[in-house]
Short mmCIF file of C-alpha atoms and ligand atoms in Angstrom, two decimals:
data_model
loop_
_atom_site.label_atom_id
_atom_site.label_comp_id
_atom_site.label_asym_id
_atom_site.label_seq_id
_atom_site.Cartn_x
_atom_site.Cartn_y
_atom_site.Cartn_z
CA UNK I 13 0.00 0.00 0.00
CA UNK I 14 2.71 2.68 -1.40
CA UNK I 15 2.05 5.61 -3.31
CA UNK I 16 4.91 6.99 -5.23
CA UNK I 17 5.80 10.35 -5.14
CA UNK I 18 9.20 11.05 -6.79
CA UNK I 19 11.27 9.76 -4.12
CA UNK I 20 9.10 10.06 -1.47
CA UNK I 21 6.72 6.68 0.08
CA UNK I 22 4.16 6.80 2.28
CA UNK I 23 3.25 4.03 3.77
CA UNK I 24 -0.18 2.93 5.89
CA UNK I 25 0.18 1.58 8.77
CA UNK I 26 -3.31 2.07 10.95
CA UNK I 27 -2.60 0.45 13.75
CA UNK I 28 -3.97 1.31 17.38
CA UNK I 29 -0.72 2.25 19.60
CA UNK I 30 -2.54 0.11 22.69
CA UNK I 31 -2.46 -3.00 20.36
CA UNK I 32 0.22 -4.86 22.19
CA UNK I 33 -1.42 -4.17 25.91
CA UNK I 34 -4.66 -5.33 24.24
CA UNK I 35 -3.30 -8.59 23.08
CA UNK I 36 -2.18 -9.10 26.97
CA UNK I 37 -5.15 -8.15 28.20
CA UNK I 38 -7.48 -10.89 26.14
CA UNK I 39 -4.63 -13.33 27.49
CA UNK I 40 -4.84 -12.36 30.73
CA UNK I 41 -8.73 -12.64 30.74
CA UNK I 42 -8.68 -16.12 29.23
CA UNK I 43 -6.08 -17.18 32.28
CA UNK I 44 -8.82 -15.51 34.98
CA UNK I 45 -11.50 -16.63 32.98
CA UNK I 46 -10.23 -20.56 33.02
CA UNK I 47 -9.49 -20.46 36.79
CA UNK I 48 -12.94 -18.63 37.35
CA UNK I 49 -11.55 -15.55 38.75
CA UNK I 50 -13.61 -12.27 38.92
CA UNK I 51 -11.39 -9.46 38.33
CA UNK I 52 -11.14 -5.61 39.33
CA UNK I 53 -8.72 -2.84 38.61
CA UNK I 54 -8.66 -0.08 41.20
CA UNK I 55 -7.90 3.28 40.13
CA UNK I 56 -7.61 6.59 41.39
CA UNK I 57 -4.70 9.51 42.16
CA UNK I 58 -2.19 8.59 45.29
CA UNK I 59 -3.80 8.91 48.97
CA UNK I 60 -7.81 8.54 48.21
CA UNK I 61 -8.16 5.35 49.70
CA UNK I 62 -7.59 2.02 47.37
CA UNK I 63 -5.42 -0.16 50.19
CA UNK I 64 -7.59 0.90 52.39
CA UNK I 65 -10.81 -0.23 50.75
CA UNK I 66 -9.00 -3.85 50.14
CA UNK I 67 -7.89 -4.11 53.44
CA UNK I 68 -11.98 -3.79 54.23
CA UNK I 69 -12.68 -6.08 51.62
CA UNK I 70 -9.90 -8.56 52.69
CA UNK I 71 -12.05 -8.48 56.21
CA UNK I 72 -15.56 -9.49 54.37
CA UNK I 73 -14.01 -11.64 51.68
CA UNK I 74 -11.29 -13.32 53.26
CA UNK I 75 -9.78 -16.56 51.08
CA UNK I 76 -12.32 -15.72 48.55
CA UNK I 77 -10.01 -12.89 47.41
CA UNK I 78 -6.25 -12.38 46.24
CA UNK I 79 -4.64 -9.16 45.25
CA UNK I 80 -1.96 -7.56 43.31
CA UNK I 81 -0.60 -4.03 44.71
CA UNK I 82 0.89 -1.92 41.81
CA UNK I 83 3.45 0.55 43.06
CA UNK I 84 5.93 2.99 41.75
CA UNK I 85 8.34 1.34 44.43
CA UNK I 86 8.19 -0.53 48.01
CA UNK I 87 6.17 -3.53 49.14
CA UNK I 88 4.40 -1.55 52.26
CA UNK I 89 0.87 -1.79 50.76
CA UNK I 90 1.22 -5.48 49.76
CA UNK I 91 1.91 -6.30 53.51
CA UNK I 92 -1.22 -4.44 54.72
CA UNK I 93 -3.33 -6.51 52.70
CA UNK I 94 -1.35 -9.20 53.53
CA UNK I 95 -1.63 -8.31 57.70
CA UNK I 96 -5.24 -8.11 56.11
CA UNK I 97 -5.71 -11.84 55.49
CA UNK I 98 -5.20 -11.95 51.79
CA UNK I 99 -2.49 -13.12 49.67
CA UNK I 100 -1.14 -10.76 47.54
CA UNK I 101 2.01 -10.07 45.04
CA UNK I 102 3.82 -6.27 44.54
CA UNK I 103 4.47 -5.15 41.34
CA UNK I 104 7.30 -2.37 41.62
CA UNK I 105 6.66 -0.64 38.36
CA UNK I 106 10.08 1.23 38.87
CA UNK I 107 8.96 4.82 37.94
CA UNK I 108 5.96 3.62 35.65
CA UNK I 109 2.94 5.49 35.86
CA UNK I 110 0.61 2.32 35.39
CA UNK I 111 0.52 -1.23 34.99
CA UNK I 112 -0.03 -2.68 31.64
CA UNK I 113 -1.03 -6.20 31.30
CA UNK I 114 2.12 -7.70 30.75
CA UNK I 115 3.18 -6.82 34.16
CA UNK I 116 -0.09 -8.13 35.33
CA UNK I 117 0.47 -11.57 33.22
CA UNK I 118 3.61 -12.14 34.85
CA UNK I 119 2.45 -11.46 38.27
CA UNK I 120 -0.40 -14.17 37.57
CA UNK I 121 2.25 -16.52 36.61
CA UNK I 122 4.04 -16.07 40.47
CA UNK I 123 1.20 -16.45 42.66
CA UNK I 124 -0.69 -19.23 43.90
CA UNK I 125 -3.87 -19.07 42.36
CA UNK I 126 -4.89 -22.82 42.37
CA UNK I 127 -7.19 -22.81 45.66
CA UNK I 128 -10.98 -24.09 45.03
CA UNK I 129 -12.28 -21.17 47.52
CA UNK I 130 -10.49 -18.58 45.41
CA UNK I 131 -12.81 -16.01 43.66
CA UNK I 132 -12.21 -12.82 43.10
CA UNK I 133 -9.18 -11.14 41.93
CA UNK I 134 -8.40 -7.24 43.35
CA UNK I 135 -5.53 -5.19 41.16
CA UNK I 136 -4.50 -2.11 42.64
CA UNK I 137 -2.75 0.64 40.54
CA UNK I 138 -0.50 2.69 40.91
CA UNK I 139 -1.76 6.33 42.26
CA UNK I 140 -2.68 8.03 39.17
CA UNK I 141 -5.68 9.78 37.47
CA UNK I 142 -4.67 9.64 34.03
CA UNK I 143 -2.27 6.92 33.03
CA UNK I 144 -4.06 3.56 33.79
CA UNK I 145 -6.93 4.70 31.86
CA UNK I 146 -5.65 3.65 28.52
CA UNK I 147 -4.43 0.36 29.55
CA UNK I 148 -7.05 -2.35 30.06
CA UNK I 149 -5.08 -5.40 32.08
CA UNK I 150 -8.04 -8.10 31.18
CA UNK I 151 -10.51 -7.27 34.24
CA UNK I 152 -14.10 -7.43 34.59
CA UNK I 153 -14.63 -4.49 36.97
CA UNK I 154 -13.23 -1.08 36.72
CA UNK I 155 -13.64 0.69 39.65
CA UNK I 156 -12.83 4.32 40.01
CA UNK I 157 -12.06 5.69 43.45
CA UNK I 158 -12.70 9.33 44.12
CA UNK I 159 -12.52 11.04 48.04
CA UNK I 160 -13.74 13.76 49.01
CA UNK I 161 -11.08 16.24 50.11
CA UNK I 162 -9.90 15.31 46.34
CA UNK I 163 -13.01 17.96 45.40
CA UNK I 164 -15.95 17.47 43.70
CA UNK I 165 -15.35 18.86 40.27
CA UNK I 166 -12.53 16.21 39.27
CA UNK I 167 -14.72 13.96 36.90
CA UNK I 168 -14.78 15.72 34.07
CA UNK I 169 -11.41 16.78 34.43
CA UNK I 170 -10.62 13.34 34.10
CA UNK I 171 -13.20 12.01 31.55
CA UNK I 172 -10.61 9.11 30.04
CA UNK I 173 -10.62 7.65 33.16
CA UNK I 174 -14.52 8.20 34.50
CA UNK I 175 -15.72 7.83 31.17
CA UNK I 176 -14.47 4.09 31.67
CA UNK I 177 -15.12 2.74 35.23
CA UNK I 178 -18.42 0.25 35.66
CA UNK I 179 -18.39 1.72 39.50
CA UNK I 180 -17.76 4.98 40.54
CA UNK I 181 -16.58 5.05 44.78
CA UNK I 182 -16.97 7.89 46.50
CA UNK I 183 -14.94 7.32 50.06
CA UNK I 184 -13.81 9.29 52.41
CA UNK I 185 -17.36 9.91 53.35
CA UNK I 186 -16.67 10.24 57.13
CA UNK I 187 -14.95 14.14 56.24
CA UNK I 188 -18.36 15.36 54.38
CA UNK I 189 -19.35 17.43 56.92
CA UNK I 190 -15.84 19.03 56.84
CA UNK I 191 -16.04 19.74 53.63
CA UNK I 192 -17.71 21.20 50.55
CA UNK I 193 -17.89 18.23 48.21
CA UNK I 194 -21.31 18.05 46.90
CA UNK I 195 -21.90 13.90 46.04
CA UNK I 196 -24.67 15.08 43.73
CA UNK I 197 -22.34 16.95 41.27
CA UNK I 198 -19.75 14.57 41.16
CA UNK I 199 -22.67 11.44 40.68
CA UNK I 200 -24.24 13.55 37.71
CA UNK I 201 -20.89 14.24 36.09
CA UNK I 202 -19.83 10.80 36.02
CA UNK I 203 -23.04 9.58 34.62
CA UNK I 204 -22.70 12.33 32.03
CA UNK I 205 -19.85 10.27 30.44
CA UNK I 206 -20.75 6.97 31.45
CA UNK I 207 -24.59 6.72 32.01
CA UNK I 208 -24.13 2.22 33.44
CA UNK I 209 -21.71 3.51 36.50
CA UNK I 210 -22.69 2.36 39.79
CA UNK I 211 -21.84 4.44 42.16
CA UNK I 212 -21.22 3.73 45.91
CA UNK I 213 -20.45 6.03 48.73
CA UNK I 214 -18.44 4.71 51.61
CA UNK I 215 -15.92 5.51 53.69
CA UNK I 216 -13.15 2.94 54.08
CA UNK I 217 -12.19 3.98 57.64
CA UNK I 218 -15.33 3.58 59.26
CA UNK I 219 -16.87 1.19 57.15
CA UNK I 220 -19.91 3.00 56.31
CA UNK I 221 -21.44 1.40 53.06
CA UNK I 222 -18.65 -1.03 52.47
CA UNK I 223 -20.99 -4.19 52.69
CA UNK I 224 -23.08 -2.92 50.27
CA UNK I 225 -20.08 -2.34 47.89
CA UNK I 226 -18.66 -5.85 48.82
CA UNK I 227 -22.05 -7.28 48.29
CA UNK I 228 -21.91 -5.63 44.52
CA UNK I 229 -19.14 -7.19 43.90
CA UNK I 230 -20.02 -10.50 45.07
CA UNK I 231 -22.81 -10.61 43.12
CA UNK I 232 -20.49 -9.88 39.93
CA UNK I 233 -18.66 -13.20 40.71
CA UNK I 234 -21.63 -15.56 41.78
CA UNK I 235 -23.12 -14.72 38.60
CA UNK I 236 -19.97 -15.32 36.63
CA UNK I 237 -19.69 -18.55 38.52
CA UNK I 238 -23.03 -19.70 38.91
CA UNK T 22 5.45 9.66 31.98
CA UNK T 23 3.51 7.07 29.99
CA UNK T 24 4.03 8.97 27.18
CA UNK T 25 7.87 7.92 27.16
CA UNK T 26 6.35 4.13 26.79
CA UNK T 27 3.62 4.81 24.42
CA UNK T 28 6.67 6.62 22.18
CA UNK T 29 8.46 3.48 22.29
CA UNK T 30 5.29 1.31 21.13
CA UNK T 31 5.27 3.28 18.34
CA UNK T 32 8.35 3.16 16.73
CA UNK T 33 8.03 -0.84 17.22
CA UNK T 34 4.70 -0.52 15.21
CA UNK T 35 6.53 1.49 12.61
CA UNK T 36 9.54 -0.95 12.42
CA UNK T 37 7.27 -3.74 12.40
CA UNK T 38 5.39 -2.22 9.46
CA UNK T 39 8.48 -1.01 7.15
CA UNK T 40 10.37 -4.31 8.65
CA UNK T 41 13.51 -1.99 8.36
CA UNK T 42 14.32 0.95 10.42
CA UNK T 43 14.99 4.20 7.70
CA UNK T 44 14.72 8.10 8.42
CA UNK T 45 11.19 9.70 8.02
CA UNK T 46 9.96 12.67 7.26
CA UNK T 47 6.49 12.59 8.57
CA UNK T 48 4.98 10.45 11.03
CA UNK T 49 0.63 10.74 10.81
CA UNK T 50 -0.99 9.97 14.39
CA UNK T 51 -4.32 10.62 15.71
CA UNK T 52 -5.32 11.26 19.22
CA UNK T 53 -9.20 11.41 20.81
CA UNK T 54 -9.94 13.49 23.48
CA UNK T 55 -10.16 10.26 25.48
CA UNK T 56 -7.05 8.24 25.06
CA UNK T 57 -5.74 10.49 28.04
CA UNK T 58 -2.65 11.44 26.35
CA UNK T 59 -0.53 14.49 26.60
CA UNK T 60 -0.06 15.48 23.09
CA UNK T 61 3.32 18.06 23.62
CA UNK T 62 5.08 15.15 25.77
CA UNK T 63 4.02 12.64 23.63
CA UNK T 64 5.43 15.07 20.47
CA UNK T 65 9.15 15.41 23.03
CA UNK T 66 9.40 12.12 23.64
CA UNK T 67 8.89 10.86 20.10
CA UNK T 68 11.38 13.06 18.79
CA UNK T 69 13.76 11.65 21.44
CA UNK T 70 12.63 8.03 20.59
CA UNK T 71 12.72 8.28 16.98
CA UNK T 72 16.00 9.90 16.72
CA UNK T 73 17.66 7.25 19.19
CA UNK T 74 16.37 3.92 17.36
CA UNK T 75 16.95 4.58 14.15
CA UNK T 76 14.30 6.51 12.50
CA UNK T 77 15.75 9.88 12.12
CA UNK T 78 14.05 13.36 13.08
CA UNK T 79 10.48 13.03 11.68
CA UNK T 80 7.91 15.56 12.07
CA UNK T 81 5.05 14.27 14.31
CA UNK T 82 1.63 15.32 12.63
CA UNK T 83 -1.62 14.73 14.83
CA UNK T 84 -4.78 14.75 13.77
CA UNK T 85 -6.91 15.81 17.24
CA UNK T 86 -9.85 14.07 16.93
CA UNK T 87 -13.22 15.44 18.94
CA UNK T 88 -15.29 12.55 21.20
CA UNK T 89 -19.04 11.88 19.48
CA UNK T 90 -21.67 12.11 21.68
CA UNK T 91 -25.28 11.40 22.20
CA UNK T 92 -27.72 13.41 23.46
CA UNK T 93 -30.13 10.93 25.79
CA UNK T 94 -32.46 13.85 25.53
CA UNK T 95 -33.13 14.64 22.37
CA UNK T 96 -30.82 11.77 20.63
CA UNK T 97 -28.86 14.47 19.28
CA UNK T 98 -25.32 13.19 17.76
CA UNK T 99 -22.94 15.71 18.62
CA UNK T 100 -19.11 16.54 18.78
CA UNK T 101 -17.03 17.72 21.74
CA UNK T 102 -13.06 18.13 22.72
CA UNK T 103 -14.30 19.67 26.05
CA UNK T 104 -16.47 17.36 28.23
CA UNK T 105 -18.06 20.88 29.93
CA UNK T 106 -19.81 21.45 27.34
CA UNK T 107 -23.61 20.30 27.13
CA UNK T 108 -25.79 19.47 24.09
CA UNK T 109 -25.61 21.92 21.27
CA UNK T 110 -29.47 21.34 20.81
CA UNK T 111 -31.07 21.08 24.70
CA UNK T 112 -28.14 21.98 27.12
CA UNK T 113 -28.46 18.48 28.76
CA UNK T 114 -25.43 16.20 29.74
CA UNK T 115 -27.25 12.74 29.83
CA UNK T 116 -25.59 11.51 27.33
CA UNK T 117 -23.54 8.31 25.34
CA UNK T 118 -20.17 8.80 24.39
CA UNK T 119 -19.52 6.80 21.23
CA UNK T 120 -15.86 7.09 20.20
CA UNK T 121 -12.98 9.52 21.22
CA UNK T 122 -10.73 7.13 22.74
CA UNK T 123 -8.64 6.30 19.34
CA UNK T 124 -5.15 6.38 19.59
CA UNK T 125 -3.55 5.12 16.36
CA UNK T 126 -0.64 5.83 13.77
CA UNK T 127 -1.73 6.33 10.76
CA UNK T 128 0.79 6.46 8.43
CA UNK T 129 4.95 7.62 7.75
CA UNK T 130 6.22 9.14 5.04
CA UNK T 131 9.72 8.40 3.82
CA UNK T 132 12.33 10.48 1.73
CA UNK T 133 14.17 7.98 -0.12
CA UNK T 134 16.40 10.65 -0.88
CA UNK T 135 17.83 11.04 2.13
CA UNK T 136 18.84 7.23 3.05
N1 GTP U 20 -10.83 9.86 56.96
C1 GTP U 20 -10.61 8.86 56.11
N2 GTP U 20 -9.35 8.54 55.76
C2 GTP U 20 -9.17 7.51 54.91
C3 GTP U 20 -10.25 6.77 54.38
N3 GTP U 20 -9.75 5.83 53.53
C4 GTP U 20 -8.40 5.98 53.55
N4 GTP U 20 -8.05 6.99 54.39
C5 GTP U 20 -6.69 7.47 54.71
O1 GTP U 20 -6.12 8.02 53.53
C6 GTP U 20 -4.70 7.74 53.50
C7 GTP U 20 -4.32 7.06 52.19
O2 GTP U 20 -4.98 5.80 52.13
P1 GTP U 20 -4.42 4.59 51.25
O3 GTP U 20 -5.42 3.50 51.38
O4 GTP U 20 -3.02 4.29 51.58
O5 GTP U 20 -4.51 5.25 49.80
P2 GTP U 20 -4.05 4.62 48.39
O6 GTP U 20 -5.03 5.10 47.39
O7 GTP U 20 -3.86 3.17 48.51
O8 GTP U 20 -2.66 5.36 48.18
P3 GTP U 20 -1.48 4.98 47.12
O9 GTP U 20 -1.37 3.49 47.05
O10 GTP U 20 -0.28 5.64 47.69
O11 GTP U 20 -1.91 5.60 45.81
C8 GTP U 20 -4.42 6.89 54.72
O12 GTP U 20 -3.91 7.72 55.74
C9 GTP U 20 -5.77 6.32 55.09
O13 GTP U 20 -5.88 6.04 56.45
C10 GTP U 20 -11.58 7.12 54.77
O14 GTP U 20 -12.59 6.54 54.38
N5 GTP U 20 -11.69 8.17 55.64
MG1 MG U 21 -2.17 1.97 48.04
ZN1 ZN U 22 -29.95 17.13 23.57
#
C-alpha cells in the first residue's frame, strides 16, 4: 500500500498504539476466565483510599479474594493486605505510571492461584488519574475511586478515566461534613460520560457502606460462577 | 510519563510495518480526546525516541480528533473536545459517548532521498 511520489513513500500503517497491551489483556482474561476468577482494577490519584478499601474487603471476603498491589516502588501496601488476610504479590513498576497487562500476566504466573475457595481477583494501581486509563489489564470491573477532600469537580477533568469505570466510589465519606464536596455533582458528572456507572459512597475507615459495595461485587462473581 | 512508553510502542509498530528501520519525514498519528494522552510530551518524547532507534528526526503530525456524543435527551449526535460542554441542541449532559478514545498511527512518510 505505497504511493509513489518522486522519491518520497508513504506508507499505511493504521494500527492502534494500545495493540500490544490489548493482546495481553485478552490473554490475561482467558487465564482468569479458566481459573474462574472475577477481576477488578482499582484506580484513582495517590492517597484517596484504594489499600484501604482492600484491606476492608480482605475483612468481608477473606480466602475468597487475592490481590496484586501496583506501586511505583516498596512492598508496604502489599503487607497491609497481607496483615489483612489476603495473599497478595507487589508489582514495583520502577517509575511507571501504570501497569499494563504484561506486568499483570507475569504477576499471575508467580502467585498461587490454584485454591478451590479462590474467587475474586483485586488489582490495585498505581496512584494516578490519568495513566491507567488507557491500559485495560483483562478485568471485569473497573472501579474508580474518588474522596472527598480530592473535590468534587474532578470527573470531568478526568473524563478518560470516569468515562471508563463500571463503578464509581466515592470514600472518604466520614470528612463530608468538613467539607464542601457536593456527592450530587460529582454522581451527575460521572453519569454524564458513562450513564451504566454504579456508584457507591463509603468511607473505608469507618466502614460505612462497604458491605453494600462488597455485596456488589459479590454478586459480579456468583453470577460469573453460577 | 507514559508517554515515554507509548513513544516506544510506536516506533516498534513502525519498524514492524516497514520491517527496516529508515529516516522519516512525517509520522501521521491521531489522538481522541479520550485516550488520556498528553499530546506536547508525547510530540518530546517521540522526537527523542525516533531519533535514538533509528528513525531519524520526523515531524510528528496529529490529527486531534473530537469525542461523538449522544444526546439521551433529544438523541442528538454531537461533537465535543471539552467534556463541559452540554448538548448543542437542549443543554443536557445525559448523554452516550460513542468514540474519542482512538489512539492510532496512521501512516509515515519516507524520503528515499535522504537514506
Ligand atoms: N478519613 C478517612 N481517611 C481515609 C479513608 N480511607 C483511607 N483513608 C486514609 O487516607 C490515606 C491514604 O490511604 P491509602 O489506602 O493508603 O490510599 P491509596 O489510594 O492506597 O494510596 P497509594 O497506594 O499511595 O496511591 C491513609 O492515611 C488512610 O488512612 C476514609 O474513608 N476516611
Ligand atoms: Mg495503596
Ligand atoms: Zn440534547
Amino acid at each position: 500500500m505505497c504511493e509513489e511520489t518522486s522519491a518520497k513513500q508513504k506508507v499505511e500503517i493504521s494500527e492502534s498504539v494500545m495493540s500490544k497491551n490489548d493482546r495481553f489483556a485478552a490473554e490475561n482474561r482467558k487465564i482468569l476466565r479458566g481459573r474462574g476468577l472475577y477481576t477488578l482494577n482499582l484506580i484513582s490519584s495517590p492517597g484517596a483510599g484504594k489499600t484501604t478499601v482492600l484491606e476492608s474487603m480482605a475483612r468481608y471476603f477473606g480466602g475468597r479474594m487475592a490481590v496484586i498491589e501496583g506501586d511505583i516502588q516498596t512492598r508496604r501496601d502489599a503487607e497491609r493486605i497481607e496483615r489483612a488476610g489476603c495473599q497478595a504479590w507487589q508489582i514495583e513498576t520502577g517509575g511507571a505510571c501504570h501497569l499494563d497487562a504484561h506486568a499483570v500476566n507475569h504477576a499471575l504466573g508467580h502467585m498461587d492461584l490454584d485454591s478451590d475457595e479462590l474467587s475474586l481477583l483485586a488489582i490495585e494501581n498505581v496512584g494516578n488519574l490519568i495513566c491507567p486509563s488507557g491500559y485495560d489489564l483483562g478485568e471485569d470491573m473497573r472501579i474508580g475511586l474518588l474522596s472527598v477532600p480530592e473535590g468534587d469537580d474532578k470527573v470531568l477533568k478526568y473524563p478518560s478515566l470516569f468515562s471508563t469505570v463500571d463503578v464509581l466510589i466515592i470514600n472518604k465519606m466520614d470528612l463530608i461534613p468538613h467539607l464542601d464536596f457536593d456527592v450530587d455533582r460529582a454522581i451527575e458528572e460521572c453519569r454524564s460520560l458513562n450513564p451504566d456507572v454504579n456508584v457507591f459512597t463509603v468511607s473505608a475507615r469507618t466502614g460505612e457502606g462497604m458491605e453494600e459495595f462488597c455485596g456488589f461485587v459479590e454478586s459480579g462473581f456468583l453470577r460469573n460462577t453460577g | 510519563m507514559h508517554e515515554m512508553s507509548l513513544a516506544m510502542d510506536m516506533t516498534r509498530i513502525i519498524g514492524e510495518a516497514l520491517g527496516r528501520k529508515a529516516p522519516l519525514e512525517r509520522v501521521n498519528i491521531t489522538i481522541g480526546p479520550l485516550s488520556g494522552i498528553s499530546a506536547e510530551s508525547l510530540r518530546f518524547c517521540f522526537t527523542e525516541i525516533a531519533r535514538m532507534e533509528g528513525f531519524g528526526e520526523p515531524e510528528l503530525v496529529i490529527n486531534h480528533t473530537e469525542a461523538r456524543l449522544l444526546c439521551l435527551e433529544c438523541r442528538t449526535e454531537y461533537e465535543v473536545a471539552d467534556f463541559y460542554q452540554g448538548c448543542p441542541e437542549c443543554g443536557s449532559i445525559s448523554r452516550r459517548i460513542l468514540s474519542g478514545r482512538e489512539f492510532t498511527v496512521d501512516s509515515v512518510e519516507i524520503d528515499e532521498d535522504s537514506e
